[in-house]
PDB file of C-alpha atoms in Angstrom:
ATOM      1  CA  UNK A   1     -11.800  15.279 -19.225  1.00 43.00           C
ATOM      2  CA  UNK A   2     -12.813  12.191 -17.994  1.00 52.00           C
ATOM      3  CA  UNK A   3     -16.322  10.708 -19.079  1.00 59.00           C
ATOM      4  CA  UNK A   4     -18.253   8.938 -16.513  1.00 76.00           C
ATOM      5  CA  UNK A   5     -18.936   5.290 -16.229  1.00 84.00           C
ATOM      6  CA  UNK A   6     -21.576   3.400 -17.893  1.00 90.00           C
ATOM      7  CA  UNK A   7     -23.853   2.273 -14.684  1.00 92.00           C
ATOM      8  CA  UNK A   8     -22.770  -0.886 -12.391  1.00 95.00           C
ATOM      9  CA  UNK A   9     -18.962  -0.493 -14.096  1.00 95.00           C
ATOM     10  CA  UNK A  10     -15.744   0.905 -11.595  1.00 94.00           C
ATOM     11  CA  UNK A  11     -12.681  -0.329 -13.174  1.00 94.00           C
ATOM     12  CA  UNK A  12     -13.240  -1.785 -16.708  1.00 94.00           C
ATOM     13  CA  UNK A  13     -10.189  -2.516 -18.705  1.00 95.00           C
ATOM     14  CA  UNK A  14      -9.276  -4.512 -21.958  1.00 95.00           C
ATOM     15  CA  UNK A  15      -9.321  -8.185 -21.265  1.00 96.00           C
ATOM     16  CA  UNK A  16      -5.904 -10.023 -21.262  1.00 95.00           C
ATOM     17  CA  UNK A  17      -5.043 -13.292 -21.491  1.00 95.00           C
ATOM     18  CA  UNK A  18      -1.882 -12.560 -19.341  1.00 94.00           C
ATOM     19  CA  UNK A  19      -3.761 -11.292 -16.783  1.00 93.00           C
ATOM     20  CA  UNK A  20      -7.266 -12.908 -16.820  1.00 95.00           C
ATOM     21  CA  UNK A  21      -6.117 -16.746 -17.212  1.00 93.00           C
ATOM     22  CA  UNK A  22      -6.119 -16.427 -13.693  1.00 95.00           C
ATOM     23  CA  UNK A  23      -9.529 -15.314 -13.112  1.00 96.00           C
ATOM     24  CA  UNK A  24     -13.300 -16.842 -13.350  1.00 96.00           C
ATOM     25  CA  UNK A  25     -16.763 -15.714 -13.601  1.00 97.00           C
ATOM     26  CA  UNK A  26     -18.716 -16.898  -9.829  1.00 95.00           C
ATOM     27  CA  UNK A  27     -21.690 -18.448 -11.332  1.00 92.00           C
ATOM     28  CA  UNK A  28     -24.643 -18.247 -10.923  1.00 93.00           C
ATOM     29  CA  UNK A  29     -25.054 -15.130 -11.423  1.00 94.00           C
ATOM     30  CA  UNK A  30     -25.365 -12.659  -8.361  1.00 96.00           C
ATOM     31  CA  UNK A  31     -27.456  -9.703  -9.369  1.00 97.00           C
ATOM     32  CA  UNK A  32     -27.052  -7.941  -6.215  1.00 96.00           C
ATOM     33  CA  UNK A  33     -24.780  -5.352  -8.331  1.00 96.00           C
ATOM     34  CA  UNK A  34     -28.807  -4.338  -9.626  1.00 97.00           C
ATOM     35  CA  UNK A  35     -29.942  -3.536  -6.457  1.00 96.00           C
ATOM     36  CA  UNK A  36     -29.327   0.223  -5.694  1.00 93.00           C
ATOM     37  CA  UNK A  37     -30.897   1.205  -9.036  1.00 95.00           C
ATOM     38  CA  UNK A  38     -34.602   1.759 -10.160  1.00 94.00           C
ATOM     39  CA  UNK A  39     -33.727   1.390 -13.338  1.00 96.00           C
ATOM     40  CA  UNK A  40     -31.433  -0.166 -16.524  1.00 97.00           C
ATOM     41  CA  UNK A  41     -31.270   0.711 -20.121  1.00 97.00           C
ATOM     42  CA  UNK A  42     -33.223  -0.669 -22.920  1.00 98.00           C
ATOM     43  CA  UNK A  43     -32.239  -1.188 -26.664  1.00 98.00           C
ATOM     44  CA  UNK A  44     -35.180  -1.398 -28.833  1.00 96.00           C
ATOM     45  CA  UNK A  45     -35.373  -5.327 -29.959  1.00 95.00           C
ATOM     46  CA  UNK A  46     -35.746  -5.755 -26.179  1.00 97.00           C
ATOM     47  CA  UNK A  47     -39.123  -3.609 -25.914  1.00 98.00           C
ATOM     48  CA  UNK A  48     -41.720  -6.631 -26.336  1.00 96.00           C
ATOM     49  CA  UNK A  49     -40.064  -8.748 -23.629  1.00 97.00           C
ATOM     50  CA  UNK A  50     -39.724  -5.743 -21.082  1.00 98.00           C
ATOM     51  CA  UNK A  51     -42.983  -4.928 -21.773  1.00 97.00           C
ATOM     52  CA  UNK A  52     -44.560  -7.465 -20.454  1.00 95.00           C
ATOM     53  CA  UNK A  53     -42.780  -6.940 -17.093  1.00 96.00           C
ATOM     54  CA  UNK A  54     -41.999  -3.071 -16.605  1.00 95.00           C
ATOM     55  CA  UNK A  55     -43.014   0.197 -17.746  1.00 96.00           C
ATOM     56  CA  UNK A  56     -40.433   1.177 -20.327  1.00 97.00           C
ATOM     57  CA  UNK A  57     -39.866   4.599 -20.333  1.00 97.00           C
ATOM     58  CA  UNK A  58     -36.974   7.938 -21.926  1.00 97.00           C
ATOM     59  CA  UNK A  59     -35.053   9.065 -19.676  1.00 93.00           C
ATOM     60  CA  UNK A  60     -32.635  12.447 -19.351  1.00 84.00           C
ATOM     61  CA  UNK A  61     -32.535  14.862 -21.549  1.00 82.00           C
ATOM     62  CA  UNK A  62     -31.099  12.305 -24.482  1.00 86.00           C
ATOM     63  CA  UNK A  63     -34.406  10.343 -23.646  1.00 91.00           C
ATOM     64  CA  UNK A  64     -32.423   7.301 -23.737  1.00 95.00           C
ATOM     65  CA  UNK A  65     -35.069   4.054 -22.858  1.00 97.00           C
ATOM     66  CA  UNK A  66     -35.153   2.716 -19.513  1.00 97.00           C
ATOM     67  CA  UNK A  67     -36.937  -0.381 -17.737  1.00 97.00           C
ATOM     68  CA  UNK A  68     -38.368   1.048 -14.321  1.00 97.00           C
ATOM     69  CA  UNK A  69     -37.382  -0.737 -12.042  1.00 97.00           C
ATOM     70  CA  UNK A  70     -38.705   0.788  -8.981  1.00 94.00           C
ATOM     71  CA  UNK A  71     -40.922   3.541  -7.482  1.00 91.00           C
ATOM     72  CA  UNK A  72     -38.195   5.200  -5.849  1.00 87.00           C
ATOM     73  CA  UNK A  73     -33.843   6.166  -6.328  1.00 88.00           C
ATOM     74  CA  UNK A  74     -32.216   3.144  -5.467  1.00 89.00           C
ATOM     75  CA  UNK A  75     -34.819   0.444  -5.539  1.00 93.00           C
ATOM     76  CA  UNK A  76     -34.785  -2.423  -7.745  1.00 96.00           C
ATOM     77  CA  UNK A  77     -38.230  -4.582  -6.955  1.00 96.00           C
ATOM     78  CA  UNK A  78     -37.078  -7.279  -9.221  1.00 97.00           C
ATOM     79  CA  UNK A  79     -33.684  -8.558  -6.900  1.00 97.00           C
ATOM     80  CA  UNK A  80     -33.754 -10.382  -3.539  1.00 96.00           C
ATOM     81  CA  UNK A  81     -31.742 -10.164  -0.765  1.00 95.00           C
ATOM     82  CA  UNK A  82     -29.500 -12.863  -1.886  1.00 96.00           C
ATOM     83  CA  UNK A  83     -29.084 -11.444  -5.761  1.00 96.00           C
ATOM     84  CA  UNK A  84     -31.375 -13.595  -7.624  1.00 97.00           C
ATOM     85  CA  UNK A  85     -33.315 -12.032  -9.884  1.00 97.00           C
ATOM     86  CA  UNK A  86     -37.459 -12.590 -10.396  1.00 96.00           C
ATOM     87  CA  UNK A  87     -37.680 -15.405 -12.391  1.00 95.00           C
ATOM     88  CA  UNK A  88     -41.182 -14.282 -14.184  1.00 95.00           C
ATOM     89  CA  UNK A  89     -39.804 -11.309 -14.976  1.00 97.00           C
ATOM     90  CA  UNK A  90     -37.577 -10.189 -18.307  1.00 98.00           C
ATOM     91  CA  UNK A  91     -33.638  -9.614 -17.200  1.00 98.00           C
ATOM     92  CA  UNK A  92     -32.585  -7.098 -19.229  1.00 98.00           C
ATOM     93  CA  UNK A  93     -29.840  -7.371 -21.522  1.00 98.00           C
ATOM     94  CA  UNK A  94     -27.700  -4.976 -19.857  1.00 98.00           C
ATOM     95  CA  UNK A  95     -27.615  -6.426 -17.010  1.00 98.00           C
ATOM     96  CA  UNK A  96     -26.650  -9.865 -18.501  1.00 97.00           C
ATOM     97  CA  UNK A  97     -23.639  -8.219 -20.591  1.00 97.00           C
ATOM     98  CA  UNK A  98     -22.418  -7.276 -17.395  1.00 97.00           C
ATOM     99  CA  UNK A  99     -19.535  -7.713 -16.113  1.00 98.00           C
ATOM    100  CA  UNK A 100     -18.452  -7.391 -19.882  1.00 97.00           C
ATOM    101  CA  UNK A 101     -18.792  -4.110 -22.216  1.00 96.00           C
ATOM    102  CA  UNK A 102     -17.133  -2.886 -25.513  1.00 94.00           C
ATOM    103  CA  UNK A 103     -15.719   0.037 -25.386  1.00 90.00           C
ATOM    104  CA  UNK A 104     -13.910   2.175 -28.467  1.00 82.00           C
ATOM    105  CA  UNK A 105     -10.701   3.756 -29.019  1.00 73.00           C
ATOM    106  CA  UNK A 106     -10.232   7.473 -29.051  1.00 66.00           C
ATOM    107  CA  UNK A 107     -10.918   7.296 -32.966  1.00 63.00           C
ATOM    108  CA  UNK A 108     -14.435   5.365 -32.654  1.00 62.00           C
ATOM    109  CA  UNK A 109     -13.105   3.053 -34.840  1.00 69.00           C
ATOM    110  CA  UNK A 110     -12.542   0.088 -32.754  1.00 80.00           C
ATOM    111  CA  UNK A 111     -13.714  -1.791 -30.168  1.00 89.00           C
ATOM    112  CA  UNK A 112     -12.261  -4.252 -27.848  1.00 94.00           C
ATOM    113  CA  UNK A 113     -14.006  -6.681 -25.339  1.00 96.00           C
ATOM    114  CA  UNK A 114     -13.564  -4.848 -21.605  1.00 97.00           C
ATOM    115  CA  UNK A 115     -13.845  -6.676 -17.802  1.00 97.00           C
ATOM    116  CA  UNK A 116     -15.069  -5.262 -15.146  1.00 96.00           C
ATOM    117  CA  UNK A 117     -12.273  -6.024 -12.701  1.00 92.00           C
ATOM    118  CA  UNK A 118     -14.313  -4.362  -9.511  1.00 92.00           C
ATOM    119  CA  UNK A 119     -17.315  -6.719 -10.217  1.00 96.00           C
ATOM    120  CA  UNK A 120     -17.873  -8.939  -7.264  1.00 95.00           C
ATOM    121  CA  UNK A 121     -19.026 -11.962  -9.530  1.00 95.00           C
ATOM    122  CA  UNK A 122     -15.326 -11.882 -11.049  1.00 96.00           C
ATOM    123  CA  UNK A 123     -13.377 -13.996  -8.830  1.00 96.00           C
ATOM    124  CA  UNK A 124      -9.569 -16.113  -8.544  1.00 95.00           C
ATOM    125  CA  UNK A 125      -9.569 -19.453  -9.878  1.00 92.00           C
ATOM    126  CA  UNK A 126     -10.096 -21.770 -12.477  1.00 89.00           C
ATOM    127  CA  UNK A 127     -14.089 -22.891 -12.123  1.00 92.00           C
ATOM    128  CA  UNK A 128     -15.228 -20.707 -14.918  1.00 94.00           C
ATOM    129  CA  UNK A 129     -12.116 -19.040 -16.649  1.00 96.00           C
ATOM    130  CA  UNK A 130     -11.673 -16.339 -19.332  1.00 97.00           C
ATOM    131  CA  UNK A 131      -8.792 -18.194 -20.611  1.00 97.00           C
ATOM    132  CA  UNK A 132      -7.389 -21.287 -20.690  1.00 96.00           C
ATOM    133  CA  UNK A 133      -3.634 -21.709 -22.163  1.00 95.00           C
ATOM    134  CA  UNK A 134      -4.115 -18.538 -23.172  1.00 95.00           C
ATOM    135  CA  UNK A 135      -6.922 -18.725 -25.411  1.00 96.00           C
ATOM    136  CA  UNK A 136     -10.058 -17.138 -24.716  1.00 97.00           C
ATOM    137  CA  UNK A 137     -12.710 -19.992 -23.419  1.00 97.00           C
ATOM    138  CA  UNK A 138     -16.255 -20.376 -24.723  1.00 97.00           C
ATOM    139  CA  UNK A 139     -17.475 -17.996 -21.786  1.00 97.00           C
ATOM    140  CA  UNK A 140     -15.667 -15.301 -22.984  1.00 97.00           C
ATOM    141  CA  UNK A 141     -16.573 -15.519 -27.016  1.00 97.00           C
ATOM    142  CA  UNK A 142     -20.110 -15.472 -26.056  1.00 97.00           C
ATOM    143  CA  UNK A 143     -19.733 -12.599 -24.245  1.00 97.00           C
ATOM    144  CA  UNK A 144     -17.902 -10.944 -27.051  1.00 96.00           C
ATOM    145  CA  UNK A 145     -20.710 -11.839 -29.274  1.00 97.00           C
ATOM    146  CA  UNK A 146     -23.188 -10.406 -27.006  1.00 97.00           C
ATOM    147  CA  UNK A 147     -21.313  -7.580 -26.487  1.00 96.00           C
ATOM    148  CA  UNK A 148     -20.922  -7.206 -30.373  1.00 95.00           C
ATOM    149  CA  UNK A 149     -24.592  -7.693 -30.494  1.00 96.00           C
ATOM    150  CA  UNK A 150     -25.705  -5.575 -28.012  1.00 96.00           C
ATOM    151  CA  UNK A 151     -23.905  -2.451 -29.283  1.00 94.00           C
ATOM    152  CA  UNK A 152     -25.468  -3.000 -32.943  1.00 95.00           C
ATOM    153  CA  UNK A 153     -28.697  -2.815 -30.881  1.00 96.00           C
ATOM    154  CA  UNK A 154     -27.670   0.207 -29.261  1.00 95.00           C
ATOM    155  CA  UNK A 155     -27.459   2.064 -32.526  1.00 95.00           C
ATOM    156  CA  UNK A 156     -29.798   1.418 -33.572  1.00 96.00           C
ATOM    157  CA  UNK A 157     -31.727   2.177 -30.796  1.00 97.00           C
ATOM    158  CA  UNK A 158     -30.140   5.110 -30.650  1.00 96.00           C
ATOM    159  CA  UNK A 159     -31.938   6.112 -34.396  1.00 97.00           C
ATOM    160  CA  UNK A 160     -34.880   5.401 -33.159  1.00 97.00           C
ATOM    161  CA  UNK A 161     -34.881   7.899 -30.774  1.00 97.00           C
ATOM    162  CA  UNK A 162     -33.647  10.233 -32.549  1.00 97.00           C
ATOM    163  CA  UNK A 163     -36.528   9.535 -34.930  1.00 97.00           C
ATOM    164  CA  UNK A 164     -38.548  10.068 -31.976  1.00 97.00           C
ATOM    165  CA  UNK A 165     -37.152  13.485 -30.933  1.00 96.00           C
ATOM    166  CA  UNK A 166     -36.753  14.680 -34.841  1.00 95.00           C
ATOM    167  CA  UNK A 167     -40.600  14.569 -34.722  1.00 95.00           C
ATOM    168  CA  UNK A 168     -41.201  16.084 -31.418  1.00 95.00           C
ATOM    169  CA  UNK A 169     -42.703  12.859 -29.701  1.00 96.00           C
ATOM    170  CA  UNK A 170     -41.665  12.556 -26.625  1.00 96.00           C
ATOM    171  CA  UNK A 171     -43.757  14.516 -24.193  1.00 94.00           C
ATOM    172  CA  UNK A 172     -42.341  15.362 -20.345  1.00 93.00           C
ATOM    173  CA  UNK A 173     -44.634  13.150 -17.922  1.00 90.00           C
ATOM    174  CA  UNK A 174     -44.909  12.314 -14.136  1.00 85.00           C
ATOM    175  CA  UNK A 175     -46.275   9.816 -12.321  1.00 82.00           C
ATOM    176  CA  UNK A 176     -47.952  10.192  -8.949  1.00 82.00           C
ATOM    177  CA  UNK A 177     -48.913   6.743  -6.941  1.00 80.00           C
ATOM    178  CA  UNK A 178     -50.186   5.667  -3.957  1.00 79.00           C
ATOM    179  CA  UNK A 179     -49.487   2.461  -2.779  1.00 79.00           C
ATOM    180  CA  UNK A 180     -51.540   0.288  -0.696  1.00 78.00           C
ATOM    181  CA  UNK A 181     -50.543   0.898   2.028  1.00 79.00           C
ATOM    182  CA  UNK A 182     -51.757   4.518   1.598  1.00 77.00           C
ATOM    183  CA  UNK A 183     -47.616   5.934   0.963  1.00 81.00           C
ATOM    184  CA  UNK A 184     -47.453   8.850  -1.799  1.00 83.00           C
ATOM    185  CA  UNK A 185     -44.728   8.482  -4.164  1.00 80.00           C
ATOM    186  CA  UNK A 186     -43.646  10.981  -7.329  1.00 81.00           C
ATOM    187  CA  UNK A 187     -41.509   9.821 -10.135  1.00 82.00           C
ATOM    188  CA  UNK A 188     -40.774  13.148 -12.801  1.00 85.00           C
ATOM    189  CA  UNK A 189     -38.046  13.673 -15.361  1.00 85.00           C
ATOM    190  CA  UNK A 190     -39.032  11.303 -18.082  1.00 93.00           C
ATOM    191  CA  UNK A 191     -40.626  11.117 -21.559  1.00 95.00           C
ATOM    192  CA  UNK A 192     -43.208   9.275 -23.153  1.00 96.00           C
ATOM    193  CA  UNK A 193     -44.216   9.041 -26.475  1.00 97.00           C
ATOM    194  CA  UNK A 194     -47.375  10.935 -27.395  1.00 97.00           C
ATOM    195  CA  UNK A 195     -49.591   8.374 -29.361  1.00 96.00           C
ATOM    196  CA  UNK A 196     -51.807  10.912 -30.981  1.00 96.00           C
ATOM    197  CA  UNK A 197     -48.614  12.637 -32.686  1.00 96.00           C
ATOM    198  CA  UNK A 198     -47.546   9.156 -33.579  1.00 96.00           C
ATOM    199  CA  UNK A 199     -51.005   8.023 -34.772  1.00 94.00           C
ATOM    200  CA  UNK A 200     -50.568  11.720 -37.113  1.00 95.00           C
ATOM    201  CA  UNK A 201     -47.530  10.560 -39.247  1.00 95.00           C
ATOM    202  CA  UNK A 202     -48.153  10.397 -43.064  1.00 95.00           C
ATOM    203  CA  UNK A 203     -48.913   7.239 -44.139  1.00 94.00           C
ATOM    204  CA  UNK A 204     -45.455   7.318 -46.375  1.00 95.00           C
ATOM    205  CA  UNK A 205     -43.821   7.977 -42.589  1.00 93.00           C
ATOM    206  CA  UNK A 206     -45.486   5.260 -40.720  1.00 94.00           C
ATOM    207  CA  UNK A 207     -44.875   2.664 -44.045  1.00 96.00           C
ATOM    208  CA  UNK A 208     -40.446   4.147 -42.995  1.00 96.00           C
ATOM    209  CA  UNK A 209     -41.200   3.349 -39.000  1.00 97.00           C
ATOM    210  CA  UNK A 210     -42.569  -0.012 -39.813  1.00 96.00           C
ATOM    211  CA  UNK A 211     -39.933  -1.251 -41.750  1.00 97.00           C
ATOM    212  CA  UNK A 212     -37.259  -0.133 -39.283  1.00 96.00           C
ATOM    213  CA  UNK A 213     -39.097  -1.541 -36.402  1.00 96.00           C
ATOM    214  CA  UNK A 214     -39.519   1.867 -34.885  1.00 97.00           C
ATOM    215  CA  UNK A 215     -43.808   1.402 -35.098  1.00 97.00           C
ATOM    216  CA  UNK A 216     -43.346  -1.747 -32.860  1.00 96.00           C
ATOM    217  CA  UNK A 217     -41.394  -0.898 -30.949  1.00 97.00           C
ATOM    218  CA  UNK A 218     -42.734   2.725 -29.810  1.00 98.00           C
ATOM    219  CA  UNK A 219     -46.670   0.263 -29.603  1.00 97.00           C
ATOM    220  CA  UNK A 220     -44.452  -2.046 -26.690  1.00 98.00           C
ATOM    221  CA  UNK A 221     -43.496   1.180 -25.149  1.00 98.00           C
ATOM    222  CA  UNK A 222     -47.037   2.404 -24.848  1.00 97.00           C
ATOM    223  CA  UNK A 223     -48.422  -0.642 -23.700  1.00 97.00           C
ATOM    224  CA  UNK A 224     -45.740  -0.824 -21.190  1.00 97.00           C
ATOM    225  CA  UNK A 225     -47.341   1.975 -19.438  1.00 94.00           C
ATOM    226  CA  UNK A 226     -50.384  -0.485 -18.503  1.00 93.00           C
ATOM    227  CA  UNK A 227     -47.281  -1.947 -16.006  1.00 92.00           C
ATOM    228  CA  UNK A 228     -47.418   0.740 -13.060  1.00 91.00           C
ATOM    229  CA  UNK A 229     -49.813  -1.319 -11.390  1.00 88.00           C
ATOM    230  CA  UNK A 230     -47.271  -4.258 -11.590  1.00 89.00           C
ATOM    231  CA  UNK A 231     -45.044  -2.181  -9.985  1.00 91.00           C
ATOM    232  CA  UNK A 232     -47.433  -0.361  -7.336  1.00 88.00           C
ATOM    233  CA  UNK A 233     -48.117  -4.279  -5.965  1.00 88.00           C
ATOM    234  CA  UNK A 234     -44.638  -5.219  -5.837  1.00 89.00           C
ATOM    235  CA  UNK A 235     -43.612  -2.136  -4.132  1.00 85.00           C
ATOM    236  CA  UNK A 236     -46.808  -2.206  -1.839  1.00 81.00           C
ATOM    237  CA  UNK A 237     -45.651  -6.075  -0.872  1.00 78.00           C
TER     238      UNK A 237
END
């Protein structure tokens, strides 16, 4: 059985110094890659910053967060036509891990850095290498600290919302808009957190949350709600 792709990747592989010395990242950085989706994950540590740009919502039935990124399937608001993202607004930090990932052996025990080889930013040449002589250059330990980083973020993202679910807090929810211009649009199949349950835990319980980050971080979530309006006036422009 073959599991399916983490979103933006094709053809990710283990990165090789026999085979990447010949490559480079294109910089800058072309987010057009972002542009058929309406939205990108979120790991927890990330929830002030996105808050103050997107609604930051759970999504599926893991309720896994999300930035919204648009009103409708396959509409990012914060790309242009020529891949440059809004510079006021918070870039998410899985979009700037891409075109790198870790990914773990069969036994879970391992991880090892992983290129996107069908990225369009990852080009022939020498501008911007992997590798040079075959060691790996400066680009390419930052992105395996990031990458390192970002996955210890993701688990523990991950116990928040299973904190979240454990308690029964996330509530189904819907959002119907009208934009200027007078056009309907529906967005259904997410979660939000339902404040009055979390404004119910024992004081012992909220003293746990606090010290794990999950109170802050489920208070950015709520007041990232307050951002559909951001989002009605970019989509109505």
């Amino acid at each position: 059985m073959t599991l399916p792709l983490p979103p933006f990747y094709t053809h990710p592989r283990p990165m090789q110094a026999a085979v990447d010395g010949v490559l480079s990242l294109r910089q800058p950085m072309d987010y057009r890659f972002t542009a058929g989706v309406h939205s990108v994950p979120l790991v927890m540590g990330e929830f002030f910053a996105a808050a103050k740009s997107f609604p930051i919502l759970f999504a599926g039935e893991a309720g896994a967060p999300v930035a919204l990124l648009g009103l409708r399937e396959g509409e990012n608001l914060f790309v242009d036509a020529q891949g440059r993202w809004d510079e006021d607004a918070y870039l998410p930090g899985y979009v700037r891990r891409y075109p790198f990932i870790l990914m773990e052996d069969k036994a879970g025990t391992e991880f090892t850095l992983c290129l996107d080889e069908g990225a369009d930013n990852v080009v022939a040449g020498t501008e911007n290498p992997f590798f040079v002589d075959g060691q790996p250059t400066e680009l390419t330990k930052q992105a395996l600290d990031f990458a390192r980083r970002y996955q210890v973020a993701h688990v523990q993202t991950a116990g928040f919302v299973s904190a979240l679910r454990d308690e029964n807090m996330l509530v189904e929810n819907r959002a119907d808009i009208v934009l200027k211009s007078g056009e309907p649009r529906h967005l259904s199949g997410f979660r939000v957190i339902d404040a009055e349950k979390l404004n119910r835990l024992p004081a012992e319980r909220l003293v746990v949350w606090r010290d794990k980050g999950w109170l802050a971080a489920a208070y950015a979530h709520l007041a990232s709600l307050s951002d559909w309006a951001l989002l009605i006036n970019r989509a109505s422009r």
